[in-house]
PDB file of C-alpha atoms in Angstrom:
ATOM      1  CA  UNK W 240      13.588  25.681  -6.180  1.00 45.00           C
ATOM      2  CA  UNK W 241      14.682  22.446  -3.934  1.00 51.00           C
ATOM      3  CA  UNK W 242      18.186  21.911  -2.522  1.00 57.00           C
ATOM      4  CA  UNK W 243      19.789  18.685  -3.486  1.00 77.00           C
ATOM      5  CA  UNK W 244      18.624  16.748  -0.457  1.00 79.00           C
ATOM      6  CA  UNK W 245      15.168  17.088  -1.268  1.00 80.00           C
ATOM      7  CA  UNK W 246      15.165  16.294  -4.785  1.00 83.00           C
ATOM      8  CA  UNK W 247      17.080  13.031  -3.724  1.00 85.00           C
ATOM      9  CA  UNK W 248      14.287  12.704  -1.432  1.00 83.00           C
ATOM     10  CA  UNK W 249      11.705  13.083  -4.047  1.00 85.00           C
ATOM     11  CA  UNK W 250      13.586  10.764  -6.515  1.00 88.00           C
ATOM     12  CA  UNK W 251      13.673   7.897  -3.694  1.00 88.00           C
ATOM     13  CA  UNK W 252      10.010   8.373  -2.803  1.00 86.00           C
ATOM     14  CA  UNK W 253       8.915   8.323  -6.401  1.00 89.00           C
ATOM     15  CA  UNK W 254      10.783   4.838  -6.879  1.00 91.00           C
ATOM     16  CA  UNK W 255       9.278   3.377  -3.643  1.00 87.00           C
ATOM     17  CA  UNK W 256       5.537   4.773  -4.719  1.00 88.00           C
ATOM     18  CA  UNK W 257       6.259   3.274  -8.437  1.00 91.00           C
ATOM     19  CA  UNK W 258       7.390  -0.125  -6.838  1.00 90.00           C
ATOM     20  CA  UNK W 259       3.815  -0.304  -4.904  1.00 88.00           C
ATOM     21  CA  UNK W 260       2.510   0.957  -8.162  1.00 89.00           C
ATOM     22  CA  UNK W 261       3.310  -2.530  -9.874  1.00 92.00           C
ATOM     23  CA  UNK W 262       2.439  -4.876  -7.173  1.00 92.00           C
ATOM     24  CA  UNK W 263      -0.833  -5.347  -8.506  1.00 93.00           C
ATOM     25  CA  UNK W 264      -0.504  -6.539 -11.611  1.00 94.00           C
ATOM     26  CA  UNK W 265       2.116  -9.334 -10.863  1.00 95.00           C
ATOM     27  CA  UNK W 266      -0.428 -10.216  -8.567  1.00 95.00           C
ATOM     28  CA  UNK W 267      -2.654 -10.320 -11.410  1.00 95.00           C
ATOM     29  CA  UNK W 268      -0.895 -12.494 -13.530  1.00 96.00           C
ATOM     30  CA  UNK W 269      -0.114 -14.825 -10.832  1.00 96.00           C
ATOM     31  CA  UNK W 270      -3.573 -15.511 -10.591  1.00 96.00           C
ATOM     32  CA  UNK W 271      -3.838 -15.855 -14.473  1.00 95.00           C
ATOM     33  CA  UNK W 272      -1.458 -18.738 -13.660  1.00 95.00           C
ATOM     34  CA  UNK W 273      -3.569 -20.407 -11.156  1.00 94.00           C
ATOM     35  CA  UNK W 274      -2.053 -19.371  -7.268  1.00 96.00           C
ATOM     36  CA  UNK W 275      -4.444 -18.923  -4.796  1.00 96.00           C
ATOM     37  CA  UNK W 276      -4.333 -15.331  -2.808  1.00 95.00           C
ATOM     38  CA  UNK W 277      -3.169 -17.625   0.175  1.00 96.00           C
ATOM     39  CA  UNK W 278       0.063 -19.098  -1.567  1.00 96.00           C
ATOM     40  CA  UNK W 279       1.169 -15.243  -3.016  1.00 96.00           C
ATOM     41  CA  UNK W 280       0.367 -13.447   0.390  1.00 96.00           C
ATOM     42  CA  UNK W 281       2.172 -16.088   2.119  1.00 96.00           C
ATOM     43  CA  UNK W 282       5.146 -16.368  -0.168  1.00 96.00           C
ATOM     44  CA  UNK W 283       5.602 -12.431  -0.381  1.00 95.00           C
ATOM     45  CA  UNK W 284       5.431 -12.312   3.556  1.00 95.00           C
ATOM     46  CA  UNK W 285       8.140 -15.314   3.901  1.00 95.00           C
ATOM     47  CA  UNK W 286      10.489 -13.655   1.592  1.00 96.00           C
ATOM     48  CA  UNK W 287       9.780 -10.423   2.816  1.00 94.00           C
ATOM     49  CA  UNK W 288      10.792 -11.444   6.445  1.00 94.00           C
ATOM     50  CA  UNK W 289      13.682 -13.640   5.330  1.00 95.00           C
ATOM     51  CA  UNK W 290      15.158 -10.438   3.327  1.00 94.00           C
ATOM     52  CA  UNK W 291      14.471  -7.477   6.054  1.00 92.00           C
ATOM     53  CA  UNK W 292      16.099 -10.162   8.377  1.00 92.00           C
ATOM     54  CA  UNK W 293      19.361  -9.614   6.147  1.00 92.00           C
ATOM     55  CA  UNK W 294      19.249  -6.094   6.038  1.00 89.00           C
ATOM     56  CA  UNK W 295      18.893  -6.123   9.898  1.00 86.00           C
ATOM     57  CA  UNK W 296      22.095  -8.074  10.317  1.00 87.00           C
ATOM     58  CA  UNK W 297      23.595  -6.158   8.015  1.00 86.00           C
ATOM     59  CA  UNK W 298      22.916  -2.855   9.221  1.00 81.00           C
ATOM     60  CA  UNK W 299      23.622  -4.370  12.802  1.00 80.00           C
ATOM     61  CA  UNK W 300      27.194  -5.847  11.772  1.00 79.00           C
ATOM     62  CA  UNK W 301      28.304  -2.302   9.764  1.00 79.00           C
ATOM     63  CA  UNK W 302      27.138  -0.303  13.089  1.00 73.00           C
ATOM     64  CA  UNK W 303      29.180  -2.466  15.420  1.00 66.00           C
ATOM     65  CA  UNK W 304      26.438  -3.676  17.330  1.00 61.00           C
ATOM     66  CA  UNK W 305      25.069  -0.114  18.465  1.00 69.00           C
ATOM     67  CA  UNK W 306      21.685  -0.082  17.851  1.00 70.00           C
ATOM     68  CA  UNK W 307      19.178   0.696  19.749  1.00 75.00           C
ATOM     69  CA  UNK W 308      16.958  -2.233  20.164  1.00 80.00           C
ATOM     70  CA  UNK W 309      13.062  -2.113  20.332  1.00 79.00           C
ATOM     71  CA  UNK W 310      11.653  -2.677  24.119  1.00 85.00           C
ATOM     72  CA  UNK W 311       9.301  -6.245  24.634  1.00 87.00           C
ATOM     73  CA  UNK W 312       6.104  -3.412  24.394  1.00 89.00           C
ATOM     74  CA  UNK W 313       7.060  -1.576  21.401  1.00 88.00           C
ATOM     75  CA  UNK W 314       7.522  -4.969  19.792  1.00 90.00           C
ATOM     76  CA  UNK W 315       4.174  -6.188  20.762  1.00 91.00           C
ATOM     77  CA  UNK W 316       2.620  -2.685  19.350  1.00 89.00           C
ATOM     78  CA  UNK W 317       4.376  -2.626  16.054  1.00 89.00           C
ATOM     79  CA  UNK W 318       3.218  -6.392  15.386  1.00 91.00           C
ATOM     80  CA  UNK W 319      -0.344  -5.336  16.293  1.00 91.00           C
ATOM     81  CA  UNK W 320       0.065  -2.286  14.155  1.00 87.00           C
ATOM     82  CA  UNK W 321       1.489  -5.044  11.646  1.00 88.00           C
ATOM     83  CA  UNK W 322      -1.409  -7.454  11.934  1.00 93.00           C
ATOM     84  CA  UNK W 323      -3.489  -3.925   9.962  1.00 90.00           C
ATOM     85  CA  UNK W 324      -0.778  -4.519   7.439  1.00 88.00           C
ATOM     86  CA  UNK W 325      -1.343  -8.362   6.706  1.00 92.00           C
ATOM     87  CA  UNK W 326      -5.290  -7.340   6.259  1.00 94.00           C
ATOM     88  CA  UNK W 327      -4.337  -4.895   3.684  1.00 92.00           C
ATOM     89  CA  UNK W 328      -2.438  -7.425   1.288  1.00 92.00           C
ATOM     90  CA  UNK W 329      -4.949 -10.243   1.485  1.00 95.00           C
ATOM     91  CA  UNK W 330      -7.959  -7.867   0.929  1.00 96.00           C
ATOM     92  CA  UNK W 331      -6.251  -6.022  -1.477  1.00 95.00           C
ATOM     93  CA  UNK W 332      -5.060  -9.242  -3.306  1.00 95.00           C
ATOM     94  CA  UNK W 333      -8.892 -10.416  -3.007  1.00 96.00           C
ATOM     95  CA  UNK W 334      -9.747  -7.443  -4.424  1.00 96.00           C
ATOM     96  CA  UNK W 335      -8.015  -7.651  -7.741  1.00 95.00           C
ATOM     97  CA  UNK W 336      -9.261 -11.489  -7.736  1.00 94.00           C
ATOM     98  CA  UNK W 337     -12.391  -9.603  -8.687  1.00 94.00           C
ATOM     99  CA  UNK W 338     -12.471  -6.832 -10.828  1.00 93.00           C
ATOM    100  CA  UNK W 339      -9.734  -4.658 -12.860  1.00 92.00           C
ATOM    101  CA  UNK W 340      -6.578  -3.784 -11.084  1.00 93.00           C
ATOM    102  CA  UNK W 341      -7.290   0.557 -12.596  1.00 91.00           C
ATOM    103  CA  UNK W 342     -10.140   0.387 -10.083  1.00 93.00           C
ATOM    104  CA  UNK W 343      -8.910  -1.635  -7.574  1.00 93.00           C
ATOM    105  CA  UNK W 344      -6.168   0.833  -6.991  1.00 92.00           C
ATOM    106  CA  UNK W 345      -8.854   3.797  -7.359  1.00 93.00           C
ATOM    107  CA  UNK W 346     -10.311   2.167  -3.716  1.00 93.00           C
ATOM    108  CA  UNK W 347      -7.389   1.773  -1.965  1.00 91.00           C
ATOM    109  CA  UNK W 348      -7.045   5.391  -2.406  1.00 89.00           C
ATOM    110  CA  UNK W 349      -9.968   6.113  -0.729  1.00 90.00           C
ATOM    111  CA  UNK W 350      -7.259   5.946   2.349  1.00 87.00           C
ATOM    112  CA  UNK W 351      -7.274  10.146   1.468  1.00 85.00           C
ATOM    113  CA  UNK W 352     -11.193  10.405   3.277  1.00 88.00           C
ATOM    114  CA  UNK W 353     -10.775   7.634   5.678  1.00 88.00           C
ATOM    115  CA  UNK W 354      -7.364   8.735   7.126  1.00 84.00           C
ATOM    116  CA  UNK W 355      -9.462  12.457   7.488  1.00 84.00           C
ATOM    117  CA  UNK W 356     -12.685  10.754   9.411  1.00 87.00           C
ATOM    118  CA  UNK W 357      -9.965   8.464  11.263  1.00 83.00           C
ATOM    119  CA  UNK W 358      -8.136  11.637  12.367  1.00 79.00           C
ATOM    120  CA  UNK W 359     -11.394  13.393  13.778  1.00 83.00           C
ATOM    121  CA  UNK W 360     -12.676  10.581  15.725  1.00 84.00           C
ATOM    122  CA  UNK W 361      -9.281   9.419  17.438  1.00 79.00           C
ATOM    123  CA  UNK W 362      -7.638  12.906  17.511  1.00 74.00           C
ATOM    124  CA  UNK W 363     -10.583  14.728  18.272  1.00 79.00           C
ATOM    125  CA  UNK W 364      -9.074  17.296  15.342  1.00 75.00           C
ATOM    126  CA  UNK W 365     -11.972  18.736  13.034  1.00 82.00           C
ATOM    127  CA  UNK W 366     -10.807  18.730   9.590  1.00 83.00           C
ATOM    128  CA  UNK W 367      -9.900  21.841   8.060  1.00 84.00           C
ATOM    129  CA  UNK W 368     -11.966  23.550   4.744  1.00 88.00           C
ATOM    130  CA  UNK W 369      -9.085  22.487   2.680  1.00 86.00           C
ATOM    131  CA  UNK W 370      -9.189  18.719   3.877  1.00 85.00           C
ATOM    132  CA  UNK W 371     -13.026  18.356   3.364  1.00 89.00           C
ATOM    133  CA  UNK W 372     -12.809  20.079  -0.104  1.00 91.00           C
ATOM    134  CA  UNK W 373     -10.023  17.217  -0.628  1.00 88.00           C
ATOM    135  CA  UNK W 374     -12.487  14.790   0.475  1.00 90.00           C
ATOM    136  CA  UNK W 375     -15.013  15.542  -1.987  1.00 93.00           C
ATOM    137  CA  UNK W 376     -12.809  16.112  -5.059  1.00 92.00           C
ATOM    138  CA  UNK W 377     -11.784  12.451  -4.284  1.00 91.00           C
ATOM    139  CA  UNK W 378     -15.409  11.257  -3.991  1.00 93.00           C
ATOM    140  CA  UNK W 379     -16.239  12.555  -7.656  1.00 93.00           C
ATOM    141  CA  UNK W 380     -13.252  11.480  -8.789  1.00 92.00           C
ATOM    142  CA  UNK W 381     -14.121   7.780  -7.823  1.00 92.00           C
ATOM    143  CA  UNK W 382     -17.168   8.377  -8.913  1.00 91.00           C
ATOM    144  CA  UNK W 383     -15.657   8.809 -12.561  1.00 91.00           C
ATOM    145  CA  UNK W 384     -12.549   6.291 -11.920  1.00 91.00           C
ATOM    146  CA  UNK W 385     -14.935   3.566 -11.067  1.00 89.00           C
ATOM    147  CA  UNK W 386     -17.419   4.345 -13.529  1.00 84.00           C
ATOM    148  CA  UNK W 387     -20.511   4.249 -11.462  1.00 84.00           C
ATOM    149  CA  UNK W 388     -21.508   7.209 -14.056  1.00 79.00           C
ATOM    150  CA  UNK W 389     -22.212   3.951 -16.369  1.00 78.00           C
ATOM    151  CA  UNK W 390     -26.109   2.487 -16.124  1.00 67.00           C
ATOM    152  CA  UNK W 391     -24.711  -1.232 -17.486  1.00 75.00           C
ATOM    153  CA  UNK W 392     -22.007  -1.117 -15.254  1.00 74.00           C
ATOM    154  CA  UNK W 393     -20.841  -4.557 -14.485  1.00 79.00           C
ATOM    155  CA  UNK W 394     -18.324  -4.381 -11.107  1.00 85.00           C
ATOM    156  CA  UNK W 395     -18.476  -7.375  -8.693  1.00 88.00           C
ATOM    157  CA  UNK W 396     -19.424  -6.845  -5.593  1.00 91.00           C
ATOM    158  CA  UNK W 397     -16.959  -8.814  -4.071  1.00 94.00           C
ATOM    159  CA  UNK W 398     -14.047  -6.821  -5.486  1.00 94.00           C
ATOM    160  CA  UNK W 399     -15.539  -3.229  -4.510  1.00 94.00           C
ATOM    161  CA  UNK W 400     -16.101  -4.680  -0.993  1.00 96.00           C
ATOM    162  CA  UNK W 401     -12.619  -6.229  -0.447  1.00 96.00           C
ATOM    163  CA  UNK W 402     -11.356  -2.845  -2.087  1.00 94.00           C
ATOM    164  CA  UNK W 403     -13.001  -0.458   0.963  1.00 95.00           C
ATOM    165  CA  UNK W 404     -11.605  -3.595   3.218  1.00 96.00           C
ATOM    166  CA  UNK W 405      -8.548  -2.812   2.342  1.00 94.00           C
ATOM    167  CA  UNK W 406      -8.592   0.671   2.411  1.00 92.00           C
ATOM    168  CA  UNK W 407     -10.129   0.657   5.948  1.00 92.00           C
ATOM    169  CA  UNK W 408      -7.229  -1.243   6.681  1.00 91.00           C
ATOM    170  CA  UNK W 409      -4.244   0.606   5.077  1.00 87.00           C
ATOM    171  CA  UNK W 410      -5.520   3.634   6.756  1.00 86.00           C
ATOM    172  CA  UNK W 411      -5.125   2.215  10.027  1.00 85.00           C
ATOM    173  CA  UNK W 412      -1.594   1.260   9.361  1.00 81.00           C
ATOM    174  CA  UNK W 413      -0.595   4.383   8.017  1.00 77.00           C
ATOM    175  CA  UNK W 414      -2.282   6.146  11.079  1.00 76.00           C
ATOM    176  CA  UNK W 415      -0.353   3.096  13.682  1.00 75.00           C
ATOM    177  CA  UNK W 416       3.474   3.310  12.023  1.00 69.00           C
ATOM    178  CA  UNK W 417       3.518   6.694  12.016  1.00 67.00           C
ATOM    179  CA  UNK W 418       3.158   6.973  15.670  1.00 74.00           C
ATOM    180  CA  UNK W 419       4.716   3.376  16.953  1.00 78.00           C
ATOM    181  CA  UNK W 420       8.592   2.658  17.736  1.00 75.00           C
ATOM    182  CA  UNK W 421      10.121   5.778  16.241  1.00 72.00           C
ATOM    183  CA  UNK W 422      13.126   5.817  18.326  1.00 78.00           C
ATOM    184  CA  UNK W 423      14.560   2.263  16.442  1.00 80.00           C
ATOM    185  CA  UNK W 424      15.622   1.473  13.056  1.00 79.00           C
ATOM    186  CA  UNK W 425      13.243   1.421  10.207  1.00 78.00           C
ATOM    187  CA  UNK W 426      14.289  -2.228   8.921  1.00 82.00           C
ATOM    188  CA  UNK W 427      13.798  -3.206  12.815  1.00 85.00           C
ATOM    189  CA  UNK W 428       9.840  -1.554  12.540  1.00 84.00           C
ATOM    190  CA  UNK W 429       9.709  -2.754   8.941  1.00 84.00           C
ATOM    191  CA  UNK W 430      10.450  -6.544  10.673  1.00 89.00           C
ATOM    192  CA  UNK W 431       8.447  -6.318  13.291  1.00 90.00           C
ATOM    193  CA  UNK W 432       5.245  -4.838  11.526  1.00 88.00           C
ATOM    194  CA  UNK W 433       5.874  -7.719   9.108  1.00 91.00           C
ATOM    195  CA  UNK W 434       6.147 -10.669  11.783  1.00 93.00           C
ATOM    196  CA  UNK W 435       2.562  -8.952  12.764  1.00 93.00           C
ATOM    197  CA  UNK W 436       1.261  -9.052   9.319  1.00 93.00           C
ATOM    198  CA  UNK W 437       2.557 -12.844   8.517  1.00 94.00           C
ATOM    199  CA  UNK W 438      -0.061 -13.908  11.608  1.00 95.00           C
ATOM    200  CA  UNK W 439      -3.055 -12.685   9.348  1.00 96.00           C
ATOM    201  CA  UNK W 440      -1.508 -13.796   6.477  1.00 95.00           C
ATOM    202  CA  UNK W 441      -0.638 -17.270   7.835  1.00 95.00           C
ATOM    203  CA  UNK W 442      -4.069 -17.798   9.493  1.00 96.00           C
ATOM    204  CA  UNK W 443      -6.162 -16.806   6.491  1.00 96.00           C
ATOM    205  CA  UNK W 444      -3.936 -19.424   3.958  1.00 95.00           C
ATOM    206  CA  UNK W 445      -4.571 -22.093   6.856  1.00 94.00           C
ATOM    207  CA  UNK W 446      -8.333 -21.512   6.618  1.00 95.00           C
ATOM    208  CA  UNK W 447      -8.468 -20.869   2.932  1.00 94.00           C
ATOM    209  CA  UNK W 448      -6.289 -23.245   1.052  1.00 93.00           C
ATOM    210  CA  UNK W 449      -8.252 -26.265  -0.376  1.00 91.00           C
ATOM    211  CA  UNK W 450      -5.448 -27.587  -2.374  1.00 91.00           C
ATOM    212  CA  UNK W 451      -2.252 -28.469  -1.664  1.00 93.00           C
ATOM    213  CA  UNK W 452       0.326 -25.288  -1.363  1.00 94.00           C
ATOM    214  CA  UNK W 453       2.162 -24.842  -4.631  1.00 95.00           C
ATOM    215  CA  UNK W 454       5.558 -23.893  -3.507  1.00 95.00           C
ATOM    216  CA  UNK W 455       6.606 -23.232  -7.157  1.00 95.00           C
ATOM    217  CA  UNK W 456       4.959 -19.647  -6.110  1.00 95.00           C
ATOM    218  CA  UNK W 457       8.154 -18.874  -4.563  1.00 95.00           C
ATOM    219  CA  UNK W 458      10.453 -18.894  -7.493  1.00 92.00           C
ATOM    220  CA  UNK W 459       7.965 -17.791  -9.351  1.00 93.00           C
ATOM    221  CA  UNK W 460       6.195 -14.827  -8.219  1.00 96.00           C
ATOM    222  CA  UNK W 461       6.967 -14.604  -4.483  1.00 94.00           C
ATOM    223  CA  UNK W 462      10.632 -12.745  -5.061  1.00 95.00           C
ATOM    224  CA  UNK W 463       8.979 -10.061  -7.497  1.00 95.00           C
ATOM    225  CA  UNK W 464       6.296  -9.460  -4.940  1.00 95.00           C
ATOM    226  CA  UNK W 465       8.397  -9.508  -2.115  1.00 94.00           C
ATOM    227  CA  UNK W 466      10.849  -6.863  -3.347  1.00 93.00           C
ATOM    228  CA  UNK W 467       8.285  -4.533  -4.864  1.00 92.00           C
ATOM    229  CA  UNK W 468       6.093  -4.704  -2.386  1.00 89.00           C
ATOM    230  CA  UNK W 469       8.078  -5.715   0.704  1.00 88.00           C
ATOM    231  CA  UNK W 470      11.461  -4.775   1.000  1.00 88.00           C
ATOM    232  CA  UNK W 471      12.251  -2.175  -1.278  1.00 87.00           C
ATOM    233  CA  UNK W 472       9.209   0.170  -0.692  1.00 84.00           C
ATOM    234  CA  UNK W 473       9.660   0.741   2.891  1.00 80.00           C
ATOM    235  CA  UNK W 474      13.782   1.299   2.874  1.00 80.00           C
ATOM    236  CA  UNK W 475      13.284   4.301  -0.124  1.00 84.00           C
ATOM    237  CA  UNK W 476       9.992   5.517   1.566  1.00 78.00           C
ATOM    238  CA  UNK W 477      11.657   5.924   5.014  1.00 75.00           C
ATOM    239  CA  UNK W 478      14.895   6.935   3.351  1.00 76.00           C
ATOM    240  CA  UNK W 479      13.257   9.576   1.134  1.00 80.00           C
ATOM    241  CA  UNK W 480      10.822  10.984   3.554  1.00 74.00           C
ATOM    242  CA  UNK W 481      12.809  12.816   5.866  1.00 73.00           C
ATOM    243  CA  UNK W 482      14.481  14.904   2.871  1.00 79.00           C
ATOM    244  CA  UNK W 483      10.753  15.723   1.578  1.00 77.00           C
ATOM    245  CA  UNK W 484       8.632  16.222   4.414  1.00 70.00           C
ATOM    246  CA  UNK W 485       5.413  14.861   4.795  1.00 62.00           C
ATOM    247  CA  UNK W 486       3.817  17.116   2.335  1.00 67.00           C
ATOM    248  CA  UNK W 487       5.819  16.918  -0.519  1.00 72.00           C
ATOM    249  CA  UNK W 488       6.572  13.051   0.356  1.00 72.00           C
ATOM    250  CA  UNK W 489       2.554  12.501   0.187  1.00 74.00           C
ATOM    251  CA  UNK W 490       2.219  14.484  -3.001  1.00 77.00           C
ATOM    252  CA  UNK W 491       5.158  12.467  -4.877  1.00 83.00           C
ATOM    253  CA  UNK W 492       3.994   8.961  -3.546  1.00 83.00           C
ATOM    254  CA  UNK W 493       0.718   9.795  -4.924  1.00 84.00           C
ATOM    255  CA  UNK W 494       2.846   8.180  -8.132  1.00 88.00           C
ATOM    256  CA  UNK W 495       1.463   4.426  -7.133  1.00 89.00           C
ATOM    257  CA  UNK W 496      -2.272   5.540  -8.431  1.00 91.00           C
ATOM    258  CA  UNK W 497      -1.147   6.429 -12.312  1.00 92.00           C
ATOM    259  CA  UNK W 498       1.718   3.913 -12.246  1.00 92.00           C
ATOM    260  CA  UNK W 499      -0.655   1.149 -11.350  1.00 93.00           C
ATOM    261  CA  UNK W 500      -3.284   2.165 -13.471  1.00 93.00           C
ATOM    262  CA  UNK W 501      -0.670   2.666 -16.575  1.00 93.00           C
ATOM    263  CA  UNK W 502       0.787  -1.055 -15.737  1.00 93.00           C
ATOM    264  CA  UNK W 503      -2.683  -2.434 -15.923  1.00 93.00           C
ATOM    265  CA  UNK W 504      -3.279  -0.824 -19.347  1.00 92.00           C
ATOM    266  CA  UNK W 505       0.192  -1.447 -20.697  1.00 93.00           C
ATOM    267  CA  UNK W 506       0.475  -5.814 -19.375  1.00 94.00           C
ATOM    268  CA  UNK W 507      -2.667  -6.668 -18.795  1.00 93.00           C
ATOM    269  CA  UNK W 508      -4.628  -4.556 -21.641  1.00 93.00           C
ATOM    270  CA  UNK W 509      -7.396  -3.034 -19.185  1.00 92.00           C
ATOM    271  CA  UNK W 510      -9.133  -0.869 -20.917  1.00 90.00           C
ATOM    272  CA  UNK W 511      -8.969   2.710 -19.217  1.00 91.00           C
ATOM    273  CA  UNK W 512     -11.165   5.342 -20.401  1.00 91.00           C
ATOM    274  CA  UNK W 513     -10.350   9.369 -20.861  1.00 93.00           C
ATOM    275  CA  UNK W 514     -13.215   9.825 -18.090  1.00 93.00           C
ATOM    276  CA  UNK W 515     -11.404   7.099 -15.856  1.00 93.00           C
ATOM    277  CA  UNK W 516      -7.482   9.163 -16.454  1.00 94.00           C
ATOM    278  CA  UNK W 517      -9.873  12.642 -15.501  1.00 95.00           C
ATOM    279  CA  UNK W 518     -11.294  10.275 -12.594  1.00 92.00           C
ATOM    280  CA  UNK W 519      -7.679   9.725 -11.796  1.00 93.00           C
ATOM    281  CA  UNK W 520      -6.534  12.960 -12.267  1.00 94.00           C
ATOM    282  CA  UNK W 521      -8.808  14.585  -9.643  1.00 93.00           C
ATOM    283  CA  UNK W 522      -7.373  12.295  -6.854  1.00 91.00           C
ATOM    284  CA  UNK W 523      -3.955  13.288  -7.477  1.00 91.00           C
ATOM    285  CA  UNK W 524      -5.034  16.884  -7.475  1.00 92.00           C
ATOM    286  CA  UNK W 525      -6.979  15.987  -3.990  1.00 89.00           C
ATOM    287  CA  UNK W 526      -3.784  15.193  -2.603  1.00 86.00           C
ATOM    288  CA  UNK W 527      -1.640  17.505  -3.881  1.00 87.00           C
ATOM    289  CA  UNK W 528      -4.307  20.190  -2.640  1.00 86.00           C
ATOM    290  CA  UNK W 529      -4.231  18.402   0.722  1.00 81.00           C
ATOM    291  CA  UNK W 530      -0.361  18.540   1.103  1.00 76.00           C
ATOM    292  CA  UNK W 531       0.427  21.388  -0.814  1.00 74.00           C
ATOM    293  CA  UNK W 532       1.249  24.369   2.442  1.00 62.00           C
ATOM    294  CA  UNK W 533       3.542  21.628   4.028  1.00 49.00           C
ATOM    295  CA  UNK W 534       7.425  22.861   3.609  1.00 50.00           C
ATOM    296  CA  UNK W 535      10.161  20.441   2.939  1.00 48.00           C
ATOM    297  CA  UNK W 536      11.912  19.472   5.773  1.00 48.00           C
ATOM    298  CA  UNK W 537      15.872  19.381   6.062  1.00 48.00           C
ATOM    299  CA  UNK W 538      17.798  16.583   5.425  1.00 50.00           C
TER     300      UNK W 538
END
């Protein structure tokens, strides 16, 4: 059905989408060993920086020095754009402070609705029948997902309101880096976005942290995060999505929804409901539904 190219591309997508998939519960489990949201942002963000750094030397020192570096302005706009990526880790970190990591992921998806309304206003670009049907399949399936079927239900606020935050906010920086500094390297827009995102990051620990930083955080937890959610998402993403095509690429990446949900159920024994995995289910099938007419590109 697919040529080779694109079912490398799938395969690389997949493993970027299943390393997103599992950022959120070893962000979990930091917390269950005391680290604020400042000291895991921040250490994730340090390594993070510190390890694209390497990969931009080394792709620098393999290509004898010719590549094309990123102008003063496109710097500046890819660490605005990144400053949209710093919001989404510390509200999406907040989020999970609160309630279950299965639902927390559930409202980062709502990214599928936003990115649609986001589209309209900025591109002046009226959403088509298929997009608005997508829109409301993923409405009732948070609706089920989330459990807001239930008349005891018992979410904190402060979670589902972090949750949008960060939805509002990964939207936006899908939206930006798919439009900012195309003509460079990926690790050099990867860096940059970063170095945009650590100024969030770095001004919300300074304001935040009431204890003294616990550096063990680093060794710990920061590495894990940092490659999972950092480094090795963004090189397999960019790597896999030109052999998939948008469509396809969306569809498979879609992956980071079950996988997070399944690692929250398997580690940290949330309980996940047959009504929640239909919840679930009908977001994927938004997507898919969404993406489905787009062809796979060549590679």
């Amino acid at each position: 059905m697919f040529g080779n190219k694109v079912v490398k591309g799938v395969v690389l997508v997949a493993l970027g989408a299943t390393s997103y998939g599992m950022l959120a519960t070893f962000v979990k489990l930091a917390y269950e060993e005391k680290f604020t949201t400042a000291e895991v942002t921040s250490s994730q963000f340090i390594i993070g920086i510190i390890g694209i750094l390497i990969i931009n030397f080394i792709q620098k020192a393999k290509s004898n020095s010719n590549v094309t570096k990123a102008s003063p302005k496109t710097i500046f706009h890819l660490m605005l754009a990144g400053t949209s990526l710093g919001m989404t880790s510390v509200f999406y970190y907040l989020c999970v402070r609160y309630i279950d990591v299965s639902i927390a992921i559930v409202l980062l998806m709502q990214t599928v609705w936003m990115g649609v309304l986001l589209e309209y206003f900025l591109d002046k670009k009226a959403p088509s029948f298929r997009k608005i049907i997508s829109v409301l399949i993923v409405l009732f399936g948070t609706f089920l997902a989330t459990k807001l079927y239930e008349a005891n239900l018992d979410l904190d606020w402060r979670g589902i309101f972090w949750g949008i935050l960060a939805a509002a906010s990964f939207t936006t920086t899908m939206f930006t880096a798919n439009k900012i500094g195309l003509g460079i390297s990926s690790a050099q827009r990867s860096l940059y976005m970063l170095l945009g995102g650590a100024v969030i990051v770095f001004v919300f620990s300074i304001l935040t942290q009431t204890t003294p930083f616990n550096f063990d955080i680093f060794l710990k937890w920061g590495i894990v995060l940092a490659l999972f959610g950092t480094i090795i998402p963004p090189l397999l993403l960019n790597a896999g999505f030109p052999c998939t095509g948008i469509g396809l690429g969306s569809i498979v990446s879609s992956l980071e929804l079950p996988v997070s949900v399944l690692m929250a159920y398997l580690i940290l024994n949330e309980k996940v409901t047959s009504i929640q995995w239909l919840g679930i289910a009908c977001i994927l099938l938004a997507i898919i539904i969404m993406n489905i007419q787009c062809k796979p590109s060549k590679c």
